[in-house]
Amino acid sequence: MNVTNICCIGAGYVGGPTMAVIALKCPNIKVTVVDINKQRIAAWNHADLDQLPIYEPGLKEVVAQARGRNLFFSTDVEKAIEESQMIFMAVNTPTKTYGEGKGFAADLTFVEKCARQIAEVATSDKIVIEKSTLPVRTAEKIKEVLSSNTKEVHFEVLSNPEFLAEGTAIQDLFKSDRVLIGGDDTKTGNAAVAALVSIYLNWIPKEKILTTNVWSSELSKLASNAMLAQRISSINSLSALCEETGANIEEVSKAIGMDSRIGPKFLKASVGFGGSCFQKDILNLVYLCKHFGLDEVAEYWHQVVKINDYQKTRFAKKIISGLNGTVNQKKITLLGWAFKKNTNDSRESAAIYVADFLLVEGAELHVFDPIVKEARIHQDLTFLWEARNESKQEIESKLKRCIVHKEHIQALESSFAAAILTEWDEFKSYDWNAIAEKMIQSAKVYDGRNVLKSNKNINQYYIGK
Ligand code: NAD
Ligand code: UGA
């Protein structure tokens, strides 16, 4: 099959960068990215590349080369479906907030809507690709929805999960560790897999493209995220023990990671992992295990999320205990809001939960992040409190105590304590001696990312040291 026309439903953190890279590497394929969110599409089409909806190093250079050539962003979902031979689904799959599986299962509403729309619109054969992270056996449900098509169109469903990490998405897409493609072992299934493989072969070496059955592919994505998050919770759990015993988590991480069977990556202790996926995907795994009656397995993975919650709370409590047991009416500075550096994404960021804890204790928060804007920070907190059914009045009164600054120095002036919640490089280059002068005497700096050098003029707390 000669693929010349593809589309992607969902122009988010996955759909946008992934399709931009496919368009760059495959100039003969027309790539259309569609979304129901008009604002997002307008931002993808903005003449000023600094206005793209996603901040990701290297992204604007890729978009600059491909946009208007063979990369297009549009809100016309139906047209894109009709014209494409391959349709990627990269819509959001958040944790369910209602009904059965609430708080654990993935909400498949958006995926199902996509499948239904494809079934309604398609008048020619299509390869439908699961790019979103989905529970194992979702392809079965998608096939069922697609079968409602009445025009005798053949649909082939593939799983092609995405492994990029935000902040390094473009490099991850250029040099993927692996590309995973799951398909049915049938004549049409194998042909569809071959067609997708031929796209990736434009820049990914053949030996890095792994083909499996659909269920293995779906489950491998959840399992990969669970294993990565498990390493962080493991090291974070040990950071608490280090603080009690005089061991140093950086030294322990290094010693552990030098074992080639373990390896050094993902052993950096922190205030806790964030991001839109780790927690959601593990909770989904927990739900699946419970569904199949595997309670012990479910409990094992649930613990990874519980330790992460523990770490965020432990950090907030350290700040309070370091300030004589109360932060009420005290100015506290939060440096960093994004869930990691080099992204404008703050979904499930540890900062949200640390901020919440301190606000409940009466703190006056002053926040600075180099990229995340005030509106987003307030939105993150509002979503959390609305989900807890807090009153409008309560929410407004707490938001008034969460002031967002454009300059770090204003956020730090006369502060009782500063907490580093994202490992932005610029925090390391600040003049911390000058900052110590500006903060109140004997102010403390709580380094939730272990990024600052030790400085005898500052009272410092590090994770796990
Ligand atoms: P996102 O929220 O940034 O983007 C999803 C987009 O889909 C939104 O813009 C939304 O408007 C759009 N959408 C939803 N329903 C639609 C419909 N019916 N028609 C058209 N557009 C629709 O989400 P994301 O971070 O890009 O994640 C997407 C999926 O990829 C999730 O399943 C996630 O788990 C997975 N994933 C994410 C990452 C990551 O780093 N963010 C990495 C790997 C996998
Ligand atoms: C993660 C995975 O790394 C990707 O492979 C996957 O595709 C993606 O989830 C997804 O499915 O969404 P991402 O969440 O973007 O990517 O970023 P990570 O680099 O994994 O970081 C996640 C969180 O863990 C961040 O808050 C980060 O600061 C934290 N972290 C990471 C640590 O605390 N310690 C570490 O050693 C590594």
PDB file of C-alpha atoms in Angstrom, residues 51-257:
ATOM      1  CA  GLN A  51       2.496  31.070  19.904  1.00  0.00           C
ATOM      2  CA  LEU A  52       2.283  27.298  19.212  1.00  0.00           C
ATOM      3  CA  PRO A  53       0.070  25.698  21.868  1.00  0.00           C
ATOM      4  CA  ILE A  54       2.861  23.453  23.105  1.00  0.00           C
ATOM      5  CA  TYR A  55       6.267  24.490  24.310  1.00  0.00           C
ATOM      6  CA  GLU A  56       8.732  21.798  23.324  1.00  0.00           C
ATOM      7  CA  PRO A  57      12.408  22.335  22.386  1.00  0.00           C
ATOM      8  CA  GLY A  58      12.924  21.871  18.617  1.00  0.00           C
ATOM      9  CA  LEU A  59       9.188  21.772  17.832  1.00  0.00           C
ATOM     10  CA  LYS A  60       8.873  25.165  16.195  1.00  0.00           C
ATOM     11  CA  GLU A  61      11.790  24.408  13.850  1.00  0.00           C
ATOM     12  CA  VAL A  62      10.049  21.213  12.688  1.00  0.00           C
ATOM     13  CA  VAL A  63       6.702  22.984  12.266  1.00  0.00           C
ATOM     14  CA  ALA A  64       8.400  25.832  10.387  1.00  0.00           C
ATOM     15  CA  GLN A  65       9.730  23.374   7.792  1.00  0.00           C
ATOM     16  CA  ALA A  66       6.667  21.208   7.298  1.00  0.00           C
ATOM     17  CA  ARG A  67       3.625  23.427   7.940  1.00  0.00           C
ATOM     18  CA  GLY A  68       1.888  24.457   4.724  1.00  0.00           C
ATOM     19  CA  ARG A  69       4.079  22.020   2.743  1.00  0.00           C
ATOM     20  CA  ASN A  70       2.640  18.664   3.804  1.00  0.00           C
ATOM     21  CA  LEU A  71       1.571  19.412   7.389  1.00  0.00           C
ATOM     22  CA  PHE A  72      -1.825  20.971   8.007  1.00  0.00           C
ATOM     23  CA  PHE A  73      -3.837  21.784  11.126  1.00  0.00           C
ATOM     24  CA  SER A  74      -7.608  21.967  10.829  1.00  0.00           C
ATOM     25  CA  THR A  75     -10.918  21.718  12.670  1.00  0.00           C
ATOM     26  CA  ASP A  76     -12.560  19.899   9.762  1.00  0.00           C
ATOM     27  CA  VAL A  77     -12.462  16.417  11.264  1.00  0.00           C
ATOM     28  CA  GLU A  78     -14.867  14.837   8.759  1.00  0.00           C
ATOM     29  CA  LYS A  79     -12.944  15.987   5.703  1.00  0.00           C
ATOM     30  CA  ALA A  80      -9.679  14.693   7.147  1.00  0.00           C
ATOM     31  CA  ILE A  81     -11.248  11.294   7.904  1.00  0.00           C
ATOM     32  CA  GLU A  82     -12.740  11.043   4.434  1.00  0.00           C
ATOM     33  CA  GLU A  83      -9.492  11.890   2.659  1.00  0.00           C
ATOM     34  CA  SER A  84      -7.095   9.761   4.726  1.00  0.00           C
ATOM     35  CA  GLN A  85      -5.930   6.191   4.255  1.00  0.00           C
ATOM     36  CA  MET A  86      -4.635   6.068   7.817  1.00  0.00           C
ATOM     37  CA  ILE A  87      -6.216   7.723  10.843  1.00  0.00           C
ATOM     38  CA  PHE A  88      -4.278   8.101  14.081  1.00  0.00           C
ATOM     39  CA  MET A  89      -6.330   8.635  17.226  1.00  0.00           C
ATOM     40  CA  ALA A  90      -4.344  10.744  19.711  1.00  0.00           C
ATOM     41  CA  VAL A  91      -7.176  12.024  21.873  1.00  0.00           C
ATOM     42  CA  ASN A  92      -7.050  12.304  25.651  1.00  0.00           C
ATOM     43  CA  THR A  93      -7.852   9.296  27.836  1.00  0.00           C
ATOM     44  CA  PRO A  94      -8.089  10.774  31.351  1.00  0.00           C
ATOM     45  CA  THR A  95      -8.986   8.926  34.516  1.00  0.00           C
ATOM     46  CA  LYS A  96     -12.753   8.519  34.844  1.00  0.00           C
ATOM     47  CA  THR A  97     -14.350  10.980  37.241  1.00  0.00           C
ATOM     48  CA  TYR A  98     -17.775   9.328  37.304  1.00  0.00           C
ATOM     49  CA  GLY A  99     -19.541   5.982  37.284  1.00  0.00           C
ATOM     50  CA  GLU A 100     -17.968   2.552  37.341  1.00  0.00           C
ATOM     51  CA  GLY A 101     -14.202   2.623  37.705  1.00  0.00           C
ATOM     52  CA  LYS A 102     -14.318   6.264  38.909  1.00  0.00           C
ATOM     53  CA  GLY A 103     -10.845   7.390  39.981  1.00  0.00           C
ATOM     54  CA  PHE A 104      -9.110   4.430  38.304  1.00  0.00           C
ATOM     55  CA  ALA A 105     -10.347   3.392  34.854  1.00  0.00           C
ATOM     56  CA  ALA A 106      -9.484   5.334  31.705  1.00  0.00           C
ATOM     57  CA  ASP A 107     -12.328   7.414  30.315  1.00  0.00           C
ATOM     58  CA  LEU A 108     -12.735   6.178  26.752  1.00  0.00           C
ATOM     59  CA  THR A 109     -15.463   8.669  25.786  1.00  0.00           C
ATOM     60  CA  PHE A 110     -13.203  10.638  23.438  1.00  0.00           C
ATOM     61  CA  VAL A 111     -11.771   7.541  21.769  1.00  0.00           C
ATOM     62  CA  GLU A 112     -15.212   6.088  21.266  1.00  0.00           C
ATOM     63  CA  LYS A 113     -16.472   9.374  19.782  1.00  0.00           C
ATOM     64  CA  CYS A 114     -13.591   9.332  17.302  1.00  0.00           C
ATOM     65  CA  ALA A 115     -14.329   5.751  16.290  1.00  0.00           C
ATOM     66  CA  ARG A 116     -18.015   6.572  15.889  1.00  0.00           C
ATOM     67  CA  GLN A 117     -17.228   9.557  13.707  1.00  0.00           C
ATOM     68  CA  ILE A 118     -14.874   7.476  11.546  1.00  0.00           C
ATOM     69  CA  ALA A 119     -17.597   4.838  11.164  1.00  0.00           C
ATOM     70  CA  GLU A 120     -20.109   7.496  10.128  1.00  0.00           C
ATOM     71  CA  VAL A 121     -17.923   9.362   7.675  1.00  0.00           C
ATOM     72  CA  ALA A 122     -15.692   6.774   5.984  1.00  0.00           C
ATOM     73  CA  THR A 123     -16.558   5.780   2.432  1.00  0.00           C
ATOM     74  CA  SER A 124     -13.283   3.949   1.684  1.00  0.00           C
ATOM     75  CA  ASP A 125     -11.072   1.432   3.544  1.00  0.00           C
ATOM     76  CA  LYS A 126      -9.128   2.866   6.492  1.00  0.00           C
ATOM     77  CA  ILE A 127      -6.348   1.842   8.818  1.00  0.00           C
ATOM     78  CA  VAL A 128      -7.310   3.155  12.260  1.00  0.00           C
ATOM     79  CA  ILE A 129      -4.396   3.539  14.657  1.00  0.00           C
ATOM     80  CA  GLU A 130      -4.552   3.741  18.437  1.00  0.00           C
ATOM     81  CA  LYS A 131      -1.959   6.376  19.342  1.00  0.00           C
ATOM     82  CA  SER A 132      -3.616   7.244  22.645  1.00  0.00           C
ATOM     83  CA  THR A 133      -2.684   5.115  25.647  1.00  0.00           C
ATOM     84  CA  LEU A 134      -5.505   2.614  26.116  1.00  0.00           C
ATOM     85  CA  PRO A 135      -6.447  -0.297  28.323  1.00  0.00           C
ATOM     86  CA  VAL A 136      -5.585  -3.689  26.906  1.00  0.00           C
ATOM     87  CA  ARG A 137      -8.314  -5.006  24.579  1.00  0.00           C
ATOM     88  CA  THR A 138      -9.647  -1.552  23.621  1.00  0.00           C
ATOM     89  CA  ALA A 139      -9.104  -2.389  19.951  1.00  0.00           C
ATOM     90  CA  GLU A 140     -11.913  -4.909  20.330  1.00  0.00           C
ATOM     91  CA  LYS A 141     -14.327  -2.145  21.360  1.00  0.00           C
ATOM     92  CA  ILE A 142     -13.105   0.145  18.592  1.00  0.00           C
ATOM     93  CA  LYS A 143     -13.725  -2.598  16.016  1.00  0.00           C
ATOM     94  CA  GLU A 144     -17.209  -3.040  17.379  1.00  0.00           C
ATOM     95  CA  VAL A 145     -17.973   0.684  16.997  1.00  0.00           C
ATOM     96  CA  LEU A 146     -16.449   0.768  13.508  1.00  0.00           C
ATOM     97  CA  SER A 147     -18.603  -2.167  12.464  1.00  0.00           C
ATOM     98  CA  SER A 148     -21.643   0.136  12.595  1.00  0.00           C
ATOM     99  CA  ASN A 149     -20.456   1.576   9.254  1.00  0.00           C
ATOM    100  CA  THR A 150     -22.981   0.679   6.600  1.00  0.00           C
ATOM    101  CA  LYS A 151     -20.935   1.387   3.472  1.00  0.00           C
ATOM    102  CA  GLU A 152     -19.067  -1.928   3.363  1.00  0.00           C
ATOM    103  CA  VAL A 153     -15.789  -0.277   4.215  1.00  0.00           C
ATOM    104  CA  HIS A 154     -12.972  -2.401   5.665  1.00  0.00           C
ATOM    105  CA  PHE A 155     -11.302  -1.097   8.825  1.00  0.00           C
ATOM    106  CA  GLU A 156      -8.049  -2.448  10.187  1.00  0.00           C
ATOM    107  CA  VAL A 157      -7.227  -1.445  13.766  1.00  0.00           C
ATOM    108  CA  LEU A 158      -3.582  -1.164  14.851  1.00  0.00           C
ATOM    109  CA  SER A 159      -2.022  -0.229  18.164  1.00  0.00           C
ATOM    110  CA  ASN A 160       0.948   2.124  17.911  1.00  0.00           C
ATOM    111  CA  PRO A 161       1.491   3.610  21.385  1.00  0.00           C
ATOM    112  CA  GLU A 162       3.650   6.673  21.821  1.00  0.00           C
ATOM    113  CA  PHE A 163       6.673   6.673  24.136  1.00  0.00           C
ATOM    114  CA  LEU A 164       7.852  10.288  23.835  1.00  0.00           C
ATOM    115  CA  ALA A 165       8.495  12.241  27.027  1.00  0.00           C
ATOM    116  CA  GLU A 166       7.566  15.903  27.198  1.00  0.00           C
ATOM    117  CA  GLY A 167      10.477  18.314  27.176  1.00  0.00           C
ATOM    118  CA  THR A 168      12.463  15.953  24.935  1.00  0.00           C
ATOM    119  CA  ALA A 169       9.630  14.977  22.557  1.00  0.00           C
ATOM    120  CA  ILE A 170      11.318  15.950  19.302  1.00  0.00           C
ATOM    121  CA  GLN A 171      14.570  14.170  20.094  1.00  0.00           C
ATOM    122  CA  ASP A 172      12.588  11.156  21.342  1.00  0.00           C
ATOM    123  CA  LEU A 173      10.654  11.063  18.068  1.00  0.00           C
ATOM    124  CA  PHE A 174      13.790  11.473  15.952  1.00  0.00           C
ATOM    125  CA  LYS A 175      15.634   8.711  17.777  1.00  0.00           C
ATOM    126  CA  SER A 176      13.030   6.458  19.353  1.00  0.00           C
ATOM    127  CA  ASP A 177      14.339   3.560  21.462  1.00  0.00           C
ATOM    128  CA  ARG A 178      11.661   1.540  19.724  1.00  0.00           C
ATOM    129  CA  VAL A 179       8.510   1.924  17.681  1.00  0.00           C
ATOM    130  CA  LEU A 180       5.855  -0.553  18.721  1.00  0.00           C
ATOM    131  CA  ILE A 181       3.153  -1.685  16.314  1.00  0.00           C
ATOM    132  CA  GLY A 182       0.486  -4.211  17.234  1.00  0.00           C
ATOM    133  CA  GLY A 183      -1.730  -5.742  14.569  1.00  0.00           C
ATOM    134  CA  ASP A 184      -3.817  -8.801  13.805  1.00  0.00           C
ATOM    135  CA  ASP A 185      -2.053 -11.770  12.247  1.00  0.00           C
ATOM    136  CA  THR A 186      -4.336 -11.847   9.208  1.00  0.00           C
ATOM    137  CA  LYS A 187      -3.715 -10.931   5.584  1.00  0.00           C
ATOM    138  CA  THR A 188      -5.236  -7.457   5.959  1.00  0.00           C
ATOM    139  CA  GLY A 189      -3.730  -7.053   9.446  1.00  0.00           C
ATOM    140  CA  ASN A 190      -0.222  -7.817   8.208  1.00  0.00           C
ATOM    141  CA  ALA A 191      -0.659  -5.479   5.229  1.00  0.00           C
ATOM    142  CA  ALA A 192      -1.739  -2.651   7.558  1.00  0.00           C
ATOM    143  CA  VAL A 193       1.251  -3.260   9.854  1.00  0.00           C
ATOM    144  CA  ALA A 194       3.560  -3.235   6.810  1.00  0.00           C
ATOM    145  CA  ALA A 195       2.070   0.081   5.653  1.00  0.00           C
ATOM    146  CA  LEU A 196       2.707   1.705   9.039  1.00  0.00           C
ATOM    147  CA  VAL A 197       6.203   0.201   9.251  1.00  0.00           C
ATOM    148  CA  SER A 198       6.991   1.725   5.836  1.00  0.00           C
ATOM    149  CA  ILE A 199       6.238   5.211   7.214  1.00  0.00           C
ATOM    150  CA  TYR A 200       8.560   4.825  10.206  1.00  0.00           C
ATOM    151  CA  LEU A 201      11.300   3.307   8.038  1.00  0.00           C
ATOM    152  CA  ASN A 202      11.825   6.790   6.597  1.00  0.00           C
ATOM    153  CA  TRP A 203      13.922   7.576   9.671  1.00  0.00           C
ATOM    154  CA  ILE A 204      13.772   4.734  12.230  1.00  0.00           C
ATOM    155  CA  PRO A 205      16.150   1.773  11.731  1.00  0.00           C
ATOM    156  CA  LYS A 206      14.348  -1.488  10.978  1.00  0.00           C
ATOM    157  CA  GLU A 207      15.699  -3.260  14.082  1.00  0.00           C
ATOM    158  CA  LYS A 208      14.025  -0.661  16.317  1.00  0.00           C
ATOM    159  CA  ILE A 209      10.561  -1.352  14.917  1.00  0.00           C
ATOM    160  CA  LEU A 210       8.877  -4.040  16.953  1.00  0.00           C
ATOM    161  CA  THR A 211       5.704  -5.702  15.735  1.00  0.00           C
ATOM    162  CA  THR A 212       3.474  -7.678  18.109  1.00  0.00           C
ATOM    163  CA  ASN A 213      -0.122  -8.705  18.511  1.00  0.00           C
ATOM    164  CA  VAL A 214      -2.531  -5.889  19.397  1.00  0.00           C
ATOM    165  CA  TRP A 215      -2.986  -6.827  23.055  1.00  0.00           C
ATOM    166  CA  SER A 216       0.760  -7.006  23.761  1.00  0.00           C
ATOM    167  CA  SER A 217       1.208  -3.589  22.209  1.00  0.00           C
ATOM    168  CA  GLU A 218      -1.612  -2.019  24.236  1.00  0.00           C
ATOM    169  CA  LEU A 219      -0.402  -3.573  27.479  1.00  0.00           C
ATOM    170  CA  SER A 220       3.292  -2.778  26.857  1.00  0.00           C
ATOM    171  CA  LYS A 221       2.498   0.931  26.890  1.00  0.00           C
ATOM    172  CA  LEU A 222       0.791   0.802  30.294  1.00  0.00           C
ATOM    173  CA  ALA A 223       3.508  -1.499  31.610  1.00  0.00           C
ATOM    174  CA  SER A 224       6.334   0.778  30.399  1.00  0.00           C
ATOM    175  CA  ASN A 225       4.898   3.774  32.199  1.00  0.00           C
ATOM    176  CA  ALA A 226       4.246   1.708  35.313  1.00  0.00           C
ATOM    177  CA  MET A 227       7.846   0.433  35.369  1.00  0.00           C
ATOM    178  CA  LEU A 228       9.271   3.945  34.888  1.00  0.00           C
ATOM    179  CA  ALA A 229       7.092   5.403  37.640  1.00  0.00           C
ATOM    180  CA  GLN A 230       7.916   2.458  39.887  1.00  0.00           C
ATOM    181  CA  ARG A 231      11.610   3.356  39.731  1.00  0.00           C
ATOM    182  CA  ILE A 232      10.850   6.917  40.829  1.00  0.00           C
ATOM    183  CA  SER A 233       8.642   5.772  43.705  1.00  0.00           C
ATOM    184  CA  SER A 234      11.299   3.262  44.730  1.00  0.00           C
ATOM    185  CA  ILE A 235      14.015   5.902  44.893  1.00  0.00           C
ATOM    186  CA  ASN A 236      11.664   8.408  46.543  1.00  0.00           C
ATOM    187  CA  SER A 237      10.730   5.886  49.219  1.00  0.00           C
ATOM    188  CA  LEU A 238      14.429   5.399  49.928  1.00  0.00           C
ATOM    189  CA  SER A 239      14.938   9.187  50.074  1.00  0.00           C
ATOM    190  CA  ALA A 240      12.787   9.231  53.226  1.00  0.00           C
ATOM    191  CA  LEU A 241      14.991   6.549  54.792  1.00  0.00           C
ATOM    192  CA  CYS A 242      18.130   8.462  53.791  1.00  0.00           C
ATOM    193  CA  GLU A 243      16.898  11.521  55.675  1.00  0.00           C
ATOM    194  CA  GLU A 244      16.489   9.423  58.837  1.00  0.00           C
ATOM    195  CA  THR A 245      19.824   7.635  58.610  1.00  0.00           C
ATOM    196  CA  GLY A 246      22.402  10.059  57.220  1.00  0.00           C
ATOM    197  CA  ALA A 247      22.696   8.210  53.926  1.00  0.00           C
ATOM    198  CA  ASN A 248      22.617  10.448  50.852  1.00  0.00           C
ATOM    199  CA  ILE A 249      20.100   9.571  48.130  1.00  0.00           C
ATOM    200  CA  GLU A 250      22.311  10.959  45.335  1.00  0.00           C
ATOM    201  CA  GLU A 251      25.114   8.624  46.424  1.00  0.00           C
ATOM    202  CA  VAL A 252      22.703   5.733  46.854  1.00  0.00           C
ATOM    203  CA  SER A 253      21.187   6.352  43.376  1.00  0.00           C
ATOM    204  CA  LYS A 254      24.617   6.433  41.816  1.00  0.00           C
ATOM    205  CA  ALA A 255      25.685   3.244  43.563  1.00  0.00           C
ATOM    206  CA  ILE A 256      22.502   1.429  42.552  1.00  0.00           C
ATOM    207  CA  GLY A 257      22.534   2.737  38.979  1.00  0.00           C
TER     208      GLY A 257
END
